[in-house]
């Protein structure tokens, strides 16, 4: 017998002995120790991006799609609701018309703004070194008044929305083309980046949220082809403005999780998502939208709170200004009305087609355009224009040309007003600070408050601008002299603040702070000055240098020919002299990676859905039901 065979037999004998011992133990009733079950390591949930919906709600356009989609679905962010009773008065939210335009001073202010624009156009030479020859509106008017339209096509191929089956709601293009005589109210639920809550019909907070829910559900069901009952399997990423209303965000999250039924949500800021979408780590993000322009400095995925600024004008204000200039030049389409929805669409198209910021395009030029309206033939018009095409977009830099009086033109981030569902908010933290911390904080407030205007013309440098922690109270609010440009130098601010060095009680400091802020918010900053102010509010010179070298322009409000070169020239000319030596290269980016600037923030949100680091940012449905708004303080990627 070999050695291997012997070992095999010995092994069998040992196994038999073990089996006999087990049988004896069982007969005696002795229990063997039970080994604890192996606890598996918690598996990180593998998310499928095609089950994540990214929503970017704008004032005029809704962009929504799965995170895996190349492009989002883009629809006009409007809804038409059928009247409940016959004979009910018709109501329609205005598109291009806004408050503050019909004041006695509006016309004079508009003319003064136009003179400033004409001076700026003339002062800058063309690329060949020659100054532009100014063209008066009278030269174009003499030709345009003689123009008569020609029938281009007997049919316009545009139809009114069919309402014969009496639908309760119409969304997007269907709402835009609802007939004026039909019994529908037309609403735009978002205005200047905030929920469009006002005293008119259908504009309470509940009604606006119901409109948003109807629009988003319709688009998800009809265009994304996701049944609403399946939303419990989907997650949502919501993009919100940099200067946000906490109450509104809370209600939107409530709507998405509890009413619509998404299983989880991430809330993130538009500016940070814009840097993700453009592939930049740091940038001064300038978002020129249809109704508002927001600015914010973003560094390594964090939005600097002090640098946030929102200007209450955008692309639609440029469209209205272009309409005024067209009328001065004898616009041949005589029936154009700013109160007419379809005329607004036409004016928007004309602005996008003709307007530019190209200094080399000068003199009178002939153009043509077509009007297509339901139940009318397509008409062809000839049009002769001069400097009007450049004057209109330059109103973004000289907002007095908008002629807006007595409106709040600049918004800052104010401190939270508090929420009963969130007892451990910043008010609690401030109240529980030691007296020493509070006194040091108030002295910092006094110093930063001294120069709220920032460095506009280059004479101020190295000073933090706006108050250290402003937050969003509400969109409303007063502020006189709505159209004057902001020019608050250091000597003026010191006079207002009495030097800023005298010890005073916190109530007096707060009242002074409020007075300075209300004065600042009543002013209309030009786009270039607002960028300088936002960068100047950054804490360190190194951060400011980063921001000057990466100014990212997104949104659809500045998509004019040569806008990049024009803005770059104005920024360099108005930079503080001390920074001209420090900054190697000032760069303005308008189309990163040749991407449509209107889609960059949405693409950034879609990219966010694919990152592993976002796992801890999800707020789940059950968590929201249990803890409410406290989850936003815990999980939001920005300071709530």
C-alpha atoms as one frame of an Amber mdcrd trajectory, in Angstrom:
protein
   0.000   0.000   0.000   1.438   3.333  -1.035   1.877   6.367   1.245  -0.926
   8.297  -0.539  -3.389   5.438  -0.091  -2.569   5.239   3.630  -3.213   8.991
   4.092  -6.523   8.683   2.248  -7.683   5.852   4.519  -6.618   7.788   7.649
  -8.634  10.790   6.469 -11.759   8.649   5.975 -11.397   7.189   9.458 -11.110
  10.669  11.002 -14.271  11.799   9.179 -16.134   8.761  10.506 -15.023   9.538
  14.072 -16.248  13.154  13.734 -19.628  11.967  12.478 -19.961   9.578  15.446
 -19.135  12.404  17.904 -21.819  14.643  16.319 -24.427  11.885  16.674 -23.496
  11.375  20.361 -23.758  15.141  21.047 -27.171  15.324  19.419 -28.308  12.374
  21.544 -27.050  14.136  24.700 -28.819  17.402  23.652 -25.628  19.463  23.580
 -25.960  22.551  21.284 -22.992  23.491  19.120 -22.095  27.225  18.933 -23.727
  28.919  15.957 -21.318  30.982  13.804 -22.613  34.559  13.265 -23.803  35.162
   9.692 -21.448  37.188   7.501 -22.722  40.791   7.319 -22.344  42.043   3.746
 -20.724  45.462   3.268 -23.307  48.129   2.381 -23.469  48.279  -1.373 -23.495
  51.781  -2.839 -26.679  52.145  -4.812 -25.911  52.069  -8.511 -27.923  54.863
 -10.104 -29.085  54.689 -13.680 -28.837  58.127 -15.256 -31.764  57.453 -17.575
 -33.952  57.337 -14.450 -32.905  60.873 -13.416 -34.843  63.883 -14.767 -33.029
  67.252 -14.872 -35.305  70.330 -14.669 -34.086  73.860 -15.432 -37.073  76.239
 -15.165 -36.539  79.664 -16.757 -38.692  82.782 -16.923 -39.572  82.160 -20.571
 -38.270  78.667 -21.356 -38.429  75.320 -19.578 -35.565  72.889 -20.263 -36.195
  69.359 -19.073 -34.872  65.914 -19.973 -33.297  62.689 -18.778 -29.703  62.999
 -17.636 -28.693  60.682 -20.500 -30.290  62.866 -23.198 -27.949  64.767 -25.511
 -30.264  67.779 -25.536 -33.161  68.702 -23.248 -36.742  69.250 -24.352 -37.247
  73.018 -24.669 -40.759  74.492 -24.420 -42.170  77.974 -23.701 -42.791  78.076
 -19.944 -46.422  79.152 -20.184 -49.896  77.731 -19.582 -53.416  78.671 -20.693
 -56.299  77.743 -18.366 -59.899  77.577 -19.550 -62.373  79.876 -17.827 -64.533
  78.208 -15.189 -67.601  80.302 -16.078 -68.833  81.914 -19.262 -68.405  85.673
 -19.370 -65.414  85.563 -17.032 -63.010  88.497 -17.709 -59.947  87.512 -19.730
 -56.512  87.856 -18.131 -53.043  87.434 -19.638 -49.618  87.889 -18.045 -47.591
  90.381 -20.062 -44.427  89.322 -21.875 -42.575  92.482 -22.930 -44.567  95.108
 -21.025 -43.524  95.650 -17.394 -44.173  98.084 -14.567 -42.262 101.357 -14.433
 -42.334 102.088 -18.195 -45.175 104.618 -18.331 -43.872 107.114 -15.790 -43.503
 110.789 -16.848 -39.688 110.488 -16.577 -39.443 107.281 -18.645 -39.245 108.932
 -22.051 -36.630 111.489 -20.989 -34.527 108.802 -19.316 -34.724 106.621 -22.429
 -33.492 109.509 -24.586 -30.638 110.239 -22.169 -29.625 106.578 -22.281 -29.656
 106.637 -26.088 -27.327 109.675 -26.099 -24.888 107.804 -23.830 -25.013 104.775
 -26.147 -24.403 106.906 -29.242 -21.414 108.546 -27.546 -19.983 105.125 -26.607
 -20.429 103.815 -30.179 -18.735 106.873 -31.679 -15.840 106.897 -29.184 -14.643
 103.368 -30.075 -12.812 103.108 -33.379 -13.380 100.388 -35.935 -10.701  97.753
 -36.583  -9.303  99.859 -39.448  -8.669 102.770 -37.062 -11.509 104.939 -38.409
 -14.370 106.201 -36.260 -17.888 105.106 -37.144 -20.060 107.569 -39.011 -23.242
 108.087 -36.943 -26.512 107.383 -38.785 -29.647 109.259 -37.730 -33.026 107.558
 -37.451 -34.511 110.095 -39.905 -32.482 108.635 -42.787 -33.997 105.181 -42.258
 -37.462 106.556 -41.455 -37.850 108.314 -44.815 -37.384 104.992 -46.622 -39.296
 102.717 -44.221 -42.457 104.876 -44.246 -42.839 104.302 -47.993 -42.551 100.496
 -47.703 -45.669  98.444 -48.412 -45.789  94.698 -47.781 -45.865  92.140 -50.588
 -47.759  88.835 -50.369 -45.072  86.169 -50.132 -47.419  83.193 -49.684 -51.264
  83.175 -49.693 -51.164  80.841 -46.674 -49.055  81.362 -43.548 -49.192  77.640
 -42.615 -49.604  78.770 -38.998 -52.800  77.809 -37.187 -54.499  78.757 -33.970
 -54.539  76.035 -31.311 -57.582  73.807 -31.736 -59.789  74.260 -28.649 -62.960
  72.603 -30.000 -62.639  69.751 -27.457 -62.407  72.405 -24.685 -59.211  71.226
 -22.918 -58.777  72.442 -19.344 -55.158  73.481 -19.925 -52.860  74.204 -22.853
 -49.073  74.165 -22.412 -46.105  75.652 -24.288 -46.609  76.439 -27.993 -50.302
  75.507 -27.708 -50.745  78.201 -25.042 -48.852  80.780 -27.140 -51.121  80.204
 -30.141 -54.456  80.090 -28.327 -56.897  82.457 -30.034 -57.493  85.805 -28.337
 -61.265  85.321 -28.453 -61.129  81.872 -26.782 -62.011  81.724 -23.085 -58.523
  81.135 -21.682 -56.276  82.957 -19.235 -52.567  82.824 -20.135 -49.988  82.694
 -17.311 -46.187  82.721 -17.107 -45.560  81.115 -13.684 -41.948  82.347 -13.370
 -40.998  86.028 -13.672 -37.436  87.370 -13.369 -36.227  84.036 -12.007 -38.766
  83.888  -9.145 -42.293  82.525  -8.824 -44.649  85.042 -10.460 -46.722  85.811
  -7.344 -48.709  89.053  -7.570 -52.164  90.452  -6.806 -53.717  89.631 -10.210
 -55.965  86.670 -11.094 -54.390  83.208 -10.804 -51.196  84.547  -9.217 -51.350
  83.349  -5.611 -48.541  81.045  -4.485 -50.901  78.048  -4.616 -52.078  78.919
  -8.144 -48.535  79.453  -9.450 -47.395  76.105  -8.010 -50.425  74.420  -9.587
 -49.468  75.956 -12.965 -45.893  74.699 -12.650 -47.062  71.221 -11.679 -49.438
  71.105 -14.676 -46.729  72.260 -17.124 -44.041  69.898 -15.836 -46.386  66.894
 -15.620 -47.622  67.549 -19.173 -44.077  67.766 -20.579 -42.870  64.682 -18.669
 -45.865  62.638 -19.814 -46.203  63.823 -23.425 -42.666  64.753 -24.498 -40.432
  62.603 -22.254 -42.997  59.765 -22.496 -42.748  58.895 -18.800 -46.090  57.833
 -17.245 -46.766  59.879 -14.119 -47.435  56.701 -12.110 -43.803  55.644 -12.830
 -42.237  58.783 -11.344 -41.770  56.876  -8.068 -38.934  55.051  -9.879 -37.328
  58.320 -11.018 -35.185  60.932  -9.318 -35.032  64.650 -10.056 -32.345  67.346
 -10.188 -33.774  70.873  -9.850 -31.703  73.915 -10.863 -32.510  77.051  -8.859
 -31.309  80.694  -9.143 -28.237  81.827  -7.213 -30.366  84.362  -5.319 -33.282
  82.205  -4.266 -36.404  82.556  -2.163 -36.228  79.832   0.493 -40.000  79.583
   0.858 -40.417  79.098  -2.897 -37.689  76.418  -3.082 -39.291  74.587  -0.157
 -42.675  74.582  -1.929 -41.115  73.374  -5.199 -39.391  70.455  -3.460 -42.669
  69.667  -1.705 -44.432  69.634  -5.080 -41.844  67.421  -6.804 -41.545  64.840
  -4.004 -45.038  64.719  -2.504 -47.375  65.815  -5.323 -45.581  64.528  -8.413
 -44.053  61.561  -6.599 -40.323  61.589  -7.458 -38.381  59.232  -5.203 -35.505
  61.663  -4.485 -34.241  65.129  -5.417 -31.069  67.214  -5.583 -31.373  71.016
  -5.518 -28.421  72.922  -6.967 -27.599  76.440  -8.146 -27.568  77.448 -11.816
 -24.148  79.105 -11.652 -22.381  76.070 -10.183 -24.041  73.786 -12.744 -22.873
  76.196 -15.474 -19.242  75.646 -14.418 -19.822  71.873 -14.457 -21.351  72.079
 -17.923 -18.490  74.166 -19.298 -15.725  72.114 -17.671 -14.318  75.019 -15.607
 -13.234  74.718 -11.978 -13.598  78.450 -11.262 -15.407  81.245 -13.091 -17.348
  84.464 -12.721 -20.664  83.198 -14.130 -22.775  85.806 -15.944 -26.221  84.361
 -16.744 -28.082  86.714 -19.101 -31.612  85.331 -19.268 -34.815  86.608 -20.811
 -35.937  88.636 -17.806 -33.037  88.775 -15.366 -29.251  88.768 -15.361 -27.539
  86.996 -12.479 -23.858  87.107 -11.586 -21.886  84.969  -9.180 -18.274  83.937
  -8.618 -17.870  80.150  -8.371 -14.691  78.534  -7.082 -14.223  74.753  -6.973
 -17.949  74.075  -7.055 -18.813  76.645  -4.371 -20.772  79.839  -5.062 -19.346
  82.850  -3.181 -22.319  84.302  -1.344 -21.069  87.906  -1.250 -20.537  87.986
  -5.013 -24.155  87.115  -5.919 -26.022  89.813  -7.775 -29.265  89.765  -9.751
 -30.177  92.527 -12.211 -33.875  92.883 -13.083 -33.381  93.103 -16.837 -32.524
  90.682 -19.629 -33.203  89.708 -23.221 -36.887  90.706 -23.242 -35.927  94.247
 -22.158 -33.514  94.414 -25.117 -36.364  93.220 -27.378 -38.668  95.957 -26.073
 -35.904  98.543 -26.504 -35.335  97.325 -30.091 -39.076  97.681 -30.734 -38.898
 101.336 -29.584 -35.919 101.957 -31.892 -37.760 100.274 -34.790 -40.750 102.583
 -34.266 -38.407 105.595 -34.313 -37.031 104.319 -37.626 -40.538 104.020 -39.173
 -41.079 100.260 -38.743 -43.128  99.226 -41.814 -45.232  96.637 -39.916 -47.596
  99.292 -38.553 -49.867  97.023 -36.456 -47.095  95.795 -34.119 -48.271  95.845
 -30.474 -46.199  94.912 -27.417 -49.352  93.563 -25.779 -49.889  91.032 -28.593
 -48.312  87.604 -27.932 -47.527  86.844 -31.590 -46.033  90.293 -32.174 -43.724
  89.628 -29.210 -42.585  86.387 -30.882 -41.910  88.325 -34.122 -39.926  91.061
 -32.321 -37.886  88.409 -30.528 -37.000  86.810 -33.873 -36.084  90.192 -35.418
 -33.800  91.000 -32.480 -32.024  87.635 -32.734 -31.632  88.032 -36.510 -30.545
  91.656 -36.867 -28.948  92.867 -33.611 -25.180  92.702 -33.112 -22.256  94.214
 -31.182 -19.899  94.404 -34.149 -18.199  97.811 -34.233 -17.200  97.325 -37.900
 -20.793  97.105 -39.165 -21.790 100.702 -39.830 -24.025 102.729 -42.121 -27.519
 102.016 -43.454 -28.297  98.471 -44.571 -31.344  96.925 -46.220 -33.042  93.876
 -44.743 -36.251  91.941 -45.230 -38.503  89.971 -42.912 -41.726  87.984 -43.129
 -44.797  87.994 -40.899 -46.667  84.713 -40.441 -49.899  84.866 -38.478 -52.839
  82.420 -38.348 -55.631  82.998 -40.886 -53.474  85.565 -42.760 -51.160  85.408
 -45.775 -47.394  85.503 -45.307 -46.265  89.081 -45.955 -42.784  90.187 -47.009
 -41.482  93.564 -45.752 -38.395  95.555 -46.734 -36.598  97.297 -43.860 -33.690
  99.755 -43.747 -31.769 100.068 -40.471 -28.610 101.804 -39.248 -27.227 101.964
 -35.708 -30.494 100.648 -34.172 -29.145  97.095 -34.472 -26.228  97.917 -32.169
 -27.970 100.432 -29.916 -30.511  97.874 -28.611 -28.048  95.285 -27.198 -25.877
  98.097 -25.782 -28.776  98.890 -23.435 -27.461  95.985 -21.317 -24.450  98.199
 -20.569 -26.495 101.425 -20.304 -29.758 100.266 -18.640 -31.086 103.841 -18.374
 -32.103 103.230 -22.003 -34.785 100.796 -20.785 -36.660 103.744 -19.237 -37.683
 101.814 -16.094 -38.594 104.104 -13.176 -39.275 103.299  -9.517 -38.569  99.550
  -9.663 -36.127  97.386  -7.744 -33.353  96.842 -10.300 -30.666  95.008  -8.275
 -31.150  92.134  -5.824 -28.704  90.803  -3.255 -28.746  87.655  -1.097 -30.413
  88.544   2.215 -30.273  86.614   5.444 -32.940  83.945   5.933 -36.164  85.092
   7.583 -36.384  81.782   9.438 -38.669  78.776   9.102 -40.614  77.066  11.916
 -39.687  73.662  10.451 -35.972  74.461  10.747 -35.275  75.526  14.359 -31.469
  75.169  14.134 -31.027  77.699  11.324 -28.537  80.582  11.147 -30.675  82.676
  13.517 -30.221  79.955  16.155 -26.480  79.817  15.453 -26.168  83.606  15.772
 -28.206  83.605  18.970 -26.020  80.913  20.522 -22.725  82.655  19.686 -20.608
  84.088  22.454 -20.679  87.871  22.959 -17.077  88.107  21.775 -17.953  86.443
  18.442 -20.954  88.731  18.013 -18.953  91.901  18.632 -16.238  90.864  16.166
 -18.929  90.022  13.600 -20.560  93.448  13.960 -17.211  95.238  13.500 -16.606
  93.251  10.294 -20.107  94.232   9.135 -19.306  97.920   9.709 -16.133  97.713
   7.659 -17.588  95.748   4.748 -20.629  98.006   4.676 -18.547 101.112   4.037
 -18.226 100.442   0.289 -21.361  98.747  -1.023 -20.863 100.012  -4.542 -17.649
  98.152  -5.198 -15.070  99.344  -7.738 -17.016 100.477 -10.755 -14.741 102.858
 -12.559 -11.433 101.449 -11.380 -10.768 103.977  -8.619 -11.584 101.457  -5.872
  -9.677  98.227  -5.528  -9.328  95.456  -3.012 -12.548  96.213  -1.103 -15.355
  93.736  -0.463 -18.548  95.092  -1.913 -22.001  94.253  -0.672 -23.019  93.446
   2.850 -21.499  90.279   4.214 -24.609  88.138   4.315 -27.567  89.418   2.447
 -30.276  86.686   1.578 -33.450  86.595  -0.379 -36.406  88.189   1.273 -38.637
  88.754  -1.713 -38.705  90.073  -5.219 -40.726  93.133  -4.413 -39.559  96.186
  -2.640 -39.108  99.737  -3.587 -36.151 101.832  -4.435 -36.534 105.120  -6.202
 -34.801 106.509  -9.249 -35.028 103.129 -10.933 -32.950 103.941 -13.950 -29.953
 105.870 -12.652 -26.558 104.221 -13.042 -24.848 103.212  -9.800 -21.925 105.527
  -9.036 -21.121 105.282  -5.323 -17.492 106.160  -4.646 -15.590 105.695  -1.422
 -16.034 109.305  -0.267 -19.803 109.158  -0.811 -20.168 105.892   1.059 -18.046
 107.165   3.934 -20.287 110.239   4.200 -23.340 107.986   4.285 -21.793 105.752
   6.925 -20.029 108.439   8.926 -16.620 106.860   8.362 -17.662 103.421   9.592
 -15.385 103.468  12.650 -17.734 104.780  15.362 -19.127 102.191  17.762 -22.914
 102.105  17.576 -25.666  99.759  18.739 -26.615  96.864  16.481 -30.086  98.332
  15.789 -28.552 101.556  14.449 -26.085  99.559  12.367 -28.930  97.472  10.955
 -30.955 100.538  10.005 -27.943 102.107   8.281 -27.262  98.812   6.531 -30.859
  98.665   5.299 -30.703 102.256   4.020 -27.485 101.597   2.084 -28.842  98.381
   0.626 -32.151  99.935  -0.471 -30.231 102.743  -2.178 -27.964 100.222  -3.910
 -30.885  98.040  -5.030 -32.736 100.980  -6.575 -29.878 101.571  -9.031 -29.509
  99.956 -12.437 -25.978  98.619 -12.952 -24.655  98.081 -16.446 -23.509  94.537
 -17.215 -19.795  95.384 -17.250 -19.997  97.307 -13.941 -21.971  94.463 -12.356
 -19.238  91.979 -13.344 -16.552  94.211 -11.792 -18.666  94.592  -8.636 -19.227
  90.820  -8.320 -15.499  90.048  -8.723 -14.558  92.854  -6.347 -16.666  91.213
  -3.618 -14.410  88.130  -3.586 -12.322  87.744  -0.439  -8.747  87.482  -1.778
  -6.727  88.952  -4.638  -5.891  85.431  -5.811  -9.604  84.603  -6.174 -10.219
  87.881  -8.019  -7.354  87.058 -10.405  -8.957  83.665 -11.139 -12.308  85.299
 -11.843 -10.902  87.915 -14.229  -9.201  85.139 -16.193 -12.450  83.157 -16.558
 -15.653  85.176 -17.122 -18.279  82.681 -18.312 -21.345  84.091 -20.111 -24.349
  81.735 -20.308 -28.037  82.125 -21.132 -29.611  83.405 -24.335 -29.670  87.154
 -23.632 -26.212  88.034 -24.991 -26.063  85.829 -28.094 -25.114  88.685 -30.411
 -22.383  88.719 -33.033 -19.010  89.896 -31.563 -20.472  90.092 -28.038 -17.402
  88.320 -26.625 -14.920  90.891 -27.972 -17.182  93.798 -27.012 -17.575  92.671
 -23.384 -13.852  91.870 -23.087 -12.918  95.371 -24.269 -15.232  97.027 -21.719
 -14.013  94.823 -18.834 -10.330  95.569 -19.571 -11.002  99.313 -19.842 -12.880
  99.459 -16.520 -10.656  97.085 -14.496  -8.945  98.587 -11.432  -5.406  99.610
 -12.508  -3.846  97.475  -9.769  -5.365  94.326 -11.279  -4.259  95.062 -14.824
  -0.712  94.271 -13.681  -1.698  91.175 -11.669  -3.988  89.480 -14.201  -2.036
  87.869 -17.028  -4.990  87.241 -19.272  -8.585  88.477 -19.017 -10.820  85.995
 -20.807 -14.538  86.100 -21.645 -16.017  82.707 -22.595 -19.344  82.759 -24.441
 -19.446  79.311 -26.107 -17.405  76.780 -24.096 -16.729  73.648 -26.156 -18.901
  75.210 -28.919 -21.982  74.489 -26.787 -25.168  76.538 -26.980 -24.855  78.881
 -23.945 -28.581  78.434 -23.217 -28.029  74.727 -22.480 -24.826  74.849 -20.404
 -26.512  74.945 -16.976 -28.834  72.060 -17.913 -25.875  70.018 -19.178 -24.098
  70.714 -15.891 -27.103  69.360 -14.017 -27.078  66.232 -16.216 -23.363  65.769
 -15.479 -24.078  66.134 -11.765 -26.404  63.123 -11.988 -23.539  60.914 -13.173
 -21.044  61.765 -10.405 -20.438  59.353  -7.529 -19.868  62.293  -5.180 -23.526
  63.342  -5.474 -24.753  60.205  -3.666 -24.818  61.990  -0.309 -26.739  64.982
  -1.740 -29.957  63.095  -2.554 -32.978  63.999  -0.421 -35.303  60.998  -0.410
 -39.080  61.143  -0.317 -39.412  59.554   3.145 -36.725  61.846   4.591 -38.539
  64.909   3.289 -41.850  63.723   4.739 -40.211  63.213   8.139 -37.764  66.148
   8.428 -38.985  68.690   5.844 -36.868  71.726   5.008 -34.169  70.679   7.480
 -32.991  68.213   4.823 -32.066  71.104   2.528 -29.802  72.524   5.246 -28.189
  69.099   5.695 -27.907  67.927   2.070 -27.836  70.984  -0.219 -24.441  71.558
  -1.844 -24.675  75.281  -1.012 -25.209  77.094   2.297 -28.984  77.065   2.771
